[in-house]
């Protein structure tokens, strides 16, 4: 038995003006063929898939297709989409006779010409392998699940957690579903329900007891433990996608039981709709949040969610830096920024040199006000580390050359590439200890809590400008389909669709 594995991973933010290109994927780490099996055996969804498949009573032969990862960012260029599709289709064609395909996808990838990249890719793979070859896809909890994705794949398996600490176990769940199909004769029946809600991520913490997301995670795990249920997932969608039919979704897969699939799907969809207002966060104004950090004991972590690189925002916002620089900090105040031109200027100046830097000018956007400040180049260093926790399980990250700029105890890490601008490992690469700081600004809406919830004295969600704000409904959406909450106020009753 031969099973093929591949990955396409990126989350789009259509309000980020920086287009995603082939170079973004190549910088993160494209892998092909057997290199996937060697290098990803302990990492993220692919690692979970590989481990699970190799534990089968008679392990199948594994065939590596292609791994195409890039950090969340702006819309794919048309040329990049064509390259991605060609890479995946040709890898499947070159695999020869295969008995099944497992794909690790995100589910919210948009190109200049295609609002549903994953749907296009799944359809293309299906055309190569035919109707009878099993095709199973794993998806992020923030996937934008579409009719094309449902139609092309036999089954979908979604993350259950935010912060996303179950990436590897989701891969194992996908492989287990495939095992039940191939070895136990399971026949997937899919019930899915688009839910016309788009929800902020700030307070949806599935790892906080009593949180609405934690209760939902427990319910999903309960259903997946029941006989005849192959998978159950709720996708609360990437909010910063200006595409038609934007909304959340419920996907339930049973073993040839339409009634059970429909009943579970209807329950989960109705619950999500009824709980929608619980997702609205309370945001602290930026000056007030900084004052809390300045006068508070212990570590204060502020969420710069609007400029979150994990949400596909640019990561070059200046609002937090401008406010933090107004004050003298008795202990370190740590921030991070994606600004290649600042790195170039700092490297040219050299370590120990103080000079003026103008932040927030590349690219120029309505979200960012330029800020000029004098800072000292404290360190120039390569930024490569392994991320485990939110988004990563032994995930290698390389942000290229970075610099540490200082102004008193204000410490700014500036990177050449976008990435996890919340991770403790990023600050440690600069020689900073994040848990000993007075203030840390995390460019993440919720996932950063996995790293800081035990160490921080307090965590605040802060209102600030950027391409990924919590109050996303104030952005200039033009393509979304109405009615959809929170833009519109209306009544709604779920009516699950069956495949």
XYZ file of C-alpha atoms in Angstrom, residues 177-389:
213
model
C -9.331 8.608 9.671
C -7.564 7.340 6.560
C -6.690 4.090 8.345
C -10.334 3.535 9.176
C -11.178 4.049 5.506
C -8.476 1.799 4.068
C -8.261 -0.936 6.703
C -11.648 -0.925 8.426
C -13.779 -0.147 5.394
C -15.231 3.104 6.744
C -17.300 5.045 4.218
C -17.155 8.779 4.962
C -20.406 10.703 5.046
C -19.849 14.449 5.366
C -22.303 16.908 6.893
C -21.239 20.507 6.686
C -22.875 23.769 7.546
C -21.699 27.236 6.539
C -22.421 29.521 9.494
C -22.829 33.221 8.603
C -20.614 34.561 11.373
C -17.083 35.976 11.382
C -15.500 36.040 14.802
C -12.537 37.741 16.485
C -9.861 35.457 17.900
C -8.772 37.506 20.918
C -10.861 35.788 23.600
C -11.389 32.391 21.948
C -8.913 30.536 24.152
C -9.616 26.807 24.071
C -6.951 26.201 26.740
C -8.664 28.394 29.349
C -11.130 26.385 31.468
C -14.678 27.622 31.043
C -13.910 29.605 27.900
C -16.463 29.190 25.108
C -13.706 27.786 22.877
C -12.665 25.329 25.599
C -16.227 24.093 25.951
C -16.466 23.659 22.190
C -13.170 21.779 22.049
C -14.432 19.376 24.701
C -17.636 18.826 22.748
C -15.730 18.126 19.528
C -13.462 15.669 21.292
C -16.483 13.985 22.845
C -18.099 13.457 19.452
C -14.896 12.123 17.885
C -14.780 9.462 20.596
C -18.236 8.151 19.705
C -18.654 5.036 17.535
C -19.230 5.872 13.909
C -17.805 9.411 14.086
C -14.671 9.924 12.010
C -14.114 13.639 12.630
C -15.843 16.737 13.967
C -14.611 20.289 13.529
C -15.659 23.922 13.762
C -13.827 26.482 11.628
C -14.241 30.023 12.931
C -12.550 31.417 9.791
C -9.729 33.872 9.150
C -11.573 37.210 9.593
C -9.376 39.353 7.333
C -10.423 37.828 4.024
C -12.413 40.020 1.675
C -13.934 37.168 -0.340
C -17.458 36.046 -1.261
C -19.325 33.778 1.160
C -16.969 34.598 4.029
C -18.096 32.819 7.173
C -17.499 30.049 9.672
C -18.339 26.384 9.107
C -18.971 23.078 10.829
C -17.724 19.841 9.279
C -18.704 16.417 10.646
C -17.667 13.110 9.076
C -19.301 9.828 10.056
C -18.987 6.248 8.853
C -21.929 6.064 6.435
C -24.416 7.588 8.894
C -26.192 10.585 7.401
C -28.562 11.044 10.320
C -25.800 11.120 12.936
C -23.631 13.429 10.842
C -26.499 15.839 10.297
C -27.553 15.867 13.962
C -24.043 16.571 15.256
C -23.474 19.222 12.597
C -26.726 20.964 13.421
C -25.941 20.964 17.150
C -22.482 22.442 16.671
C -23.668 25.061 14.178
C -26.527 26.204 16.380
C -24.157 26.436 19.352
C -21.672 28.559 17.389
C -24.395 30.924 16.214
C -25.828 31.331 19.709
C -22.397 31.984 21.223
C -21.296 34.578 18.664
C -21.444 37.609 20.978
C -19.210 35.867 23.520
C -16.352 36.222 21.030
C -16.366 40.025 21.163
C -13.320 41.167 23.168
C -12.874 44.079 25.502
C -10.014 46.178 24.169
C -7.829 48.459 26.268
C -6.743 51.749 24.722
C -3.022 51.765 23.981
C -1.909 54.608 26.317
C -3.806 53.068 29.222
C -2.365 49.609 28.529
C 1.185 50.978 28.515
C 0.539 52.741 31.819
C -0.599 49.439 33.338
C 2.660 47.848 32.223
C 4.763 50.782 33.420
C 3.392 50.671 36.949
C 2.586 46.978 37.318
C 4.593 44.347 39.119
C 5.892 41.404 37.106
C 5.535 40.864 33.364
C 2.779 42.591 31.417
C 2.059 41.191 27.941
C 0.168 43.391 25.508
C -1.430 41.912 22.410
C -0.730 43.942 19.278
C -3.347 41.888 17.486
C -4.098 44.428 14.763
C -0.530 44.152 13.486
C -0.202 40.438 14.237
C 2.157 38.664 11.879
C 0.412 35.420 12.847
C -2.744 36.920 11.302
C -1.036 37.985 8.103
C -0.615 41.646 9.001
C 2.566 43.382 7.892
C 4.232 43.567 11.299
C 5.762 47.030 10.796
C 3.346 49.009 12.964
C 4.711 51.916 14.975
C 1.894 52.710 17.413
C 3.202 50.560 20.289
C 6.797 51.676 19.792
C 5.796 55.340 19.771
C 3.870 54.973 23.038
C 6.524 52.877 24.776
C 9.294 55.349 23.852
C 7.477 58.101 25.776
C 8.459 56.518 29.094
C 11.539 55.510 31.093
C 11.363 51.801 31.868
C 13.031 50.421 34.999
C 13.161 46.969 33.424
C 13.238 45.885 29.747
C 10.313 46.633 27.462
C 10.439 44.200 24.533
C 8.970 44.693 21.064
C 9.477 43.095 17.654
C 9.009 44.335 14.104
C 9.286 43.101 10.508
C 11.226 45.800 8.639
C 13.988 44.648 6.241
C 15.016 48.212 5.380
C 15.652 48.965 9.059
C 17.828 45.852 9.317
C 19.839 47.024 6.291
C 20.344 50.476 7.809
C 21.378 49.062 11.170
C 23.838 46.609 9.614
C 25.349 49.439 7.577
C 25.704 51.584 10.710
C 27.300 48.814 12.786
C 27.067 47.626 16.393
C 27.367 50.380 18.986
C 26.250 53.167 16.682
C 23.294 55.370 17.567
C 21.357 56.894 14.693
C 17.925 57.967 13.615
C 15.645 55.342 12.131
C 12.339 56.058 10.442
C 9.976 53.177 11.017
C 6.740 52.355 9.229
C 7.579 53.638 5.757
C 8.003 50.398 3.803
C 5.385 49.751 2.692
C 3.419 52.936 3.224
C -0.124 52.106 4.331
C -3.094 53.776 5.953
C -2.510 51.539 8.992
C 0.937 52.838 9.933
C 2.162 56.318 10.791
C 5.910 56.847 10.163
C 7.943 57.241 13.334
C 11.464 58.645 13.595
C 13.462 57.714 16.686
C 17.103 57.577 17.708
C 18.178 54.096 18.780
C 21.460 52.284 19.265
C 22.385 49.202 17.251
C 23.007 46.776 20.084
C 23.376 43.500 18.216
C 23.308 41.975 14.726
C 22.466 38.280 14.715
C 21.023 35.391 12.700
C 17.505 34.497 13.828
C 16.921 30.762 13.553
C 15.134 28.736 16.209
C 12.692 25.892 16.723
C 9.109 26.784 17.570
C 6.974 24.525 19.746
C 3.600 25.505 21.151
